[in-house]
């Protein structure tokens, strides 16, 4: 029983870290798909580099999608 609770806590923490990493990648104007570079050998170094980059001061691509959804606008720009 205690093992199930521990596994659930680990999954909960890992999902939080995944969300934090993708949000940080968006802050540096990179897509969240760059997270998957960490599965290749030494790919985590590139991910670490992206994580320590300064935040982009200009509006990032993902702000347009968020603002359009927030304003209930029917048109939407997708950033790929």
XYZ file of N, CA and C in Angstrom:
240
model
N 0.821 -1.202 0.000
C 0.000 0.000 0.000
C 0.860 1.258 0.000
N 1.902 1.248 0.805
C 2.768 2.425 0.878
C 3.522 2.640 -0.435
N 3.811 1.549 -1.144
C 4.504 1.670 -2.425
C 3.638 2.371 -3.451
N 2.357 2.111 -3.439
C 1.451 2.781 -4.372
C 1.428 4.276 -4.104
N 1.397 4.654 -2.847
C 1.400 6.076 -2.486
C 2.702 6.725 -2.926
N 3.813 6.049 -2.736
C 5.112 6.586 -3.149
C 5.163 6.749 -4.659
N 4.667 5.744 -5.398
C 4.655 5.841 -6.861
C 3.777 6.998 -7.338
N 2.637 7.198 -6.711
C 1.767 8.304 -7.081
C 2.427 9.656 -6.796
N 3.131 9.762 -5.686
C 3.840 11.002 -5.372
C 4.965 11.270 -6.370
N 5.665 10.236 -6.775
C 6.739 10.402 -7.757
C 6.166 10.857 -9.092
N 5.059 10.260 -9.519
C 4.426 10.670 -10.772
C 3.949 12.118 -10.679
N 3.387 12.485 -9.537
C 2.907 13.848 -9.343
C 4.061 14.854 -9.432
N 5.179 14.540 -8.820
C 6.345 15.421 -8.857
C 6.917 15.508 -10.272
N 7.003 14.374 -10.962
C 7.539 14.384 -12.324
C 6.660 15.161 -13.290
N 5.352 15.086 -13.133
C 4.465 15.878 -13.984
C 4.623 17.369 -13.706
N 4.826 17.728 -12.460
C 5.084 19.130 -12.126
C 6.387 19.631 -12.727
N 7.412 18.803 -12.679
C 8.684 19.174 -13.286
C 8.579 19.283 -14.800
N 7.791 18.419 -15.407
C 7.566 18.489 -16.846
C 6.892 19.807 -17.218
N 5.880 20.190 -16.466
C 5.206 21.462 -16.712
C 6.129 22.655 -16.521
N 6.947 22.610 -15.472
C 7.901 23.690 -15.233
C 8.902 23.793 -16.374
N 9.409 22.658 -16.852
C 10.404 22.665 -17.914
C 9.817 23.212 -19.203
N 8.614 22.806 -19.545
C 7.993 23.294 -20.777
C 7.678 24.781 -20.664
N 7.244 25.226 -19.504
C 6.991 26.663 -19.331
C 8.289 27.462 -19.450
N 9.361 26.923 -18.901
C 10.656 27.607 -19.005
C 11.149 27.641 -20.454
N 10.927 26.553 -21.190
C 11.288 26.546 -22.603
C 10.482 27.596 -23.367
N 9.218 27.752 -23.039
C 8.416 28.779 -23.692
C 8.920 30.172 -23.340
N 9.392 30.368 -22.118
C 9.941 31.667 -21.723
C 11.176 32.038 -22.535
N 11.909 31.037 -22.963
C 13.100 31.301 -23.778
C 12.790 31.217 -25.271
N 11.507 31.191 -25.617
C 11.015 31.180 -27.004
C 11.400 29.902 -27.743
N 11.366 28.788 -27.039
C 11.560 27.475 -27.648
C 10.287 26.668 -27.454
N 10.041 25.769 -28.356
C 8.858 24.924 -28.239
C 9.065 23.856 -27.162
N 7.977 23.399 -26.594
C 8.052 22.393 -25.551
C 8.549 21.041 -26.035
N 8.534 20.826 -27.338
C 9.026 19.572 -27.893
C 10.526 19.402 -27.685
N 11.232 20.482 -27.388
C 12.667 20.370 -27.103
C 12.924 19.549 -25.848
N 11.897 19.338 -25.039
C 12.061 18.517 -23.842
C 12.537 17.114 -24.201
N 12.097 16.588 -25.334
C 12.410 15.219 -25.725
C 13.865 15.033 -26.118
N 14.625 16.122 -26.214
C 16.059 15.967 -26.493
C 16.765 15.334 -25.298
N 16.125 15.359 -24.156
C 16.744 14.792 -22.953
C 16.782 13.267 -22.977
N 16.078 12.621 -23.900
C 16.091 11.156 -23.938
C 17.276 10.600 -24.721
N 17.968 11.445 -25.486
C 19.153 10.964 -26.189
C 20.367 11.150 -25.281
N 21.423 10.400 -25.491
C 22.610 10.550 -24.641
C 23.171 11.979 -24.715
N 23.433 12.546 -23.590
C 23.960 13.899 -23.415
C 23.010 14.982 -23.918
N 21.785 14.629 -24.237
C 20.798 15.615 -24.657
C 20.370 16.521 -23.517
N 20.483 16.008 -22.303
C 20.114 16.821 -21.148
C 20.995 18.067 -21.041
N 22.193 18.038 -21.618
C 23.060 19.218 -21.597
C 22.459 20.342 -22.431
N 21.876 20.004 -23.579
C 21.202 21.014 -24.387
C 19.986 21.562 -23.652
N 19.252 20.680 -23.010
C 18.091 21.113 -22.244
C 18.508 22.018 -21.091
N 19.582 21.686 -20.429
C 20.099 22.533 -19.355
C 20.523 23.892 -19.890
N 21.128 23.910 -21.068
C 21.512 25.180 -21.699
C 20.276 26.050 -21.960
N 19.212 25.441 -22.487
C 17.987 26.202 -22.742
C 17.369 26.708 -21.445
N 17.527 25.939 -20.372
C 16.922 26.332 -19.101
C 17.617 27.536 -18.464
N 18.916 27.704 -18.730
C 19.638 28.812 -18.108
C 19.685 30.050 -18.996
N 19.107 29.981 -20.188
C 19.047 31.168 -21.037
C 18.161 32.221 -20.380
N 18.462 33.496 -20.612
C 17.594 34.529 -20.037
C 16.227 34.537 -20.718
N 15.248 35.042 -20.016
C 13.898 35.133 -20.557
C 13.868 36.127 -21.702
N 13.140 35.787 -22.749
C 13.017 36.665 -23.915
C 12.106 37.829 -23.545
N 12.557 39.047 -23.828
C 11.789 40.232 -23.456
C 10.658 40.529 -24.439
N 10.820 40.117 -25.681
C 9.752 40.358 -26.667
C 8.617 39.372 -26.420
N 7.432 39.654 -26.943
C 6.345 38.674 -26.791
C 6.689 37.376 -27.510
N 6.518 36.280 -26.839
C 6.847 34.985 -27.425
C 5.666 34.488 -28.254
N 5.901 33.465 -29.053
C 4.871 32.955 -29.957
C 3.649 32.444 -29.226
N 3.832 31.900 -28.040
C 2.734 31.256 -27.340
C 1.824 32.250 -26.651
N 2.251 33.492 -26.514
C 1.393 34.511 -25.912
C 0.212 34.825 -26.820
N 0.397 34.742 -28.132
C -0.688 35.023 -29.071
C -1.808 34.002 -28.902
N -1.469 32.741 -28.782
C -2.478 31.693 -28.607
C -3.228 31.903 -27.294
N -2.494 32.193 -26.233
C -3.122 32.364 -24.927
C -4.071 33.558 -24.928
N -3.648 34.684 -25.491
C -4.487 35.874 -25.474
C -5.726 35.694 -26.339
N -5.598 35.009 -27.456
C -6.763 34.794 -28.312
C -7.769 33.861 -27.630
N -7.275 32.840 -26.932
C -8.196 31.963 -26.198
C -8.857 32.716 -25.055
N -8.098 33.579 -24.430
C -8.620 34.313 -23.287
C -9.704 35.306 -23.704
N -9.540 35.898 -24.877
C -10.508 36.879 -25.359
C -11.644 36.239 -26.141
N -11.704 34.912 -26.193
C -12.739 34.161 -26.901
C -12.814 34.553 -28.371
N -11.691 34.759 -28.959
C -11.627 35.094 -30.374
C -11.702 33.801 -31.183
N -12.347 33.851 -32.352
C -12.516 32.636 -33.137
C -11.281 32.287 -33.950
N -10.450 33.253 -34.264
C -9.231 32.946 -35.024
C -8.122 32.624 -34.048
N -7.235 31.751 -34.479
C -6.154 31.316 -33.603
C -4.932 31.018 -34.455
N -3.812 31.510 -34.022
C -2.554 31.234 -34.684
C -1.858 30.098 -33.939
N -1.406 29.131 -34.656
C -0.687 28.021 -34.040
C 0.798 28.224 -34.245
N 1.568 28.044 -33.206
C 3.029 28.182 -33.303
C 3.652 26.809 -33.327
N 4.373 26.551 -34.382
C 5.071 25.266 -34.486
C 6.538 25.488 -34.636
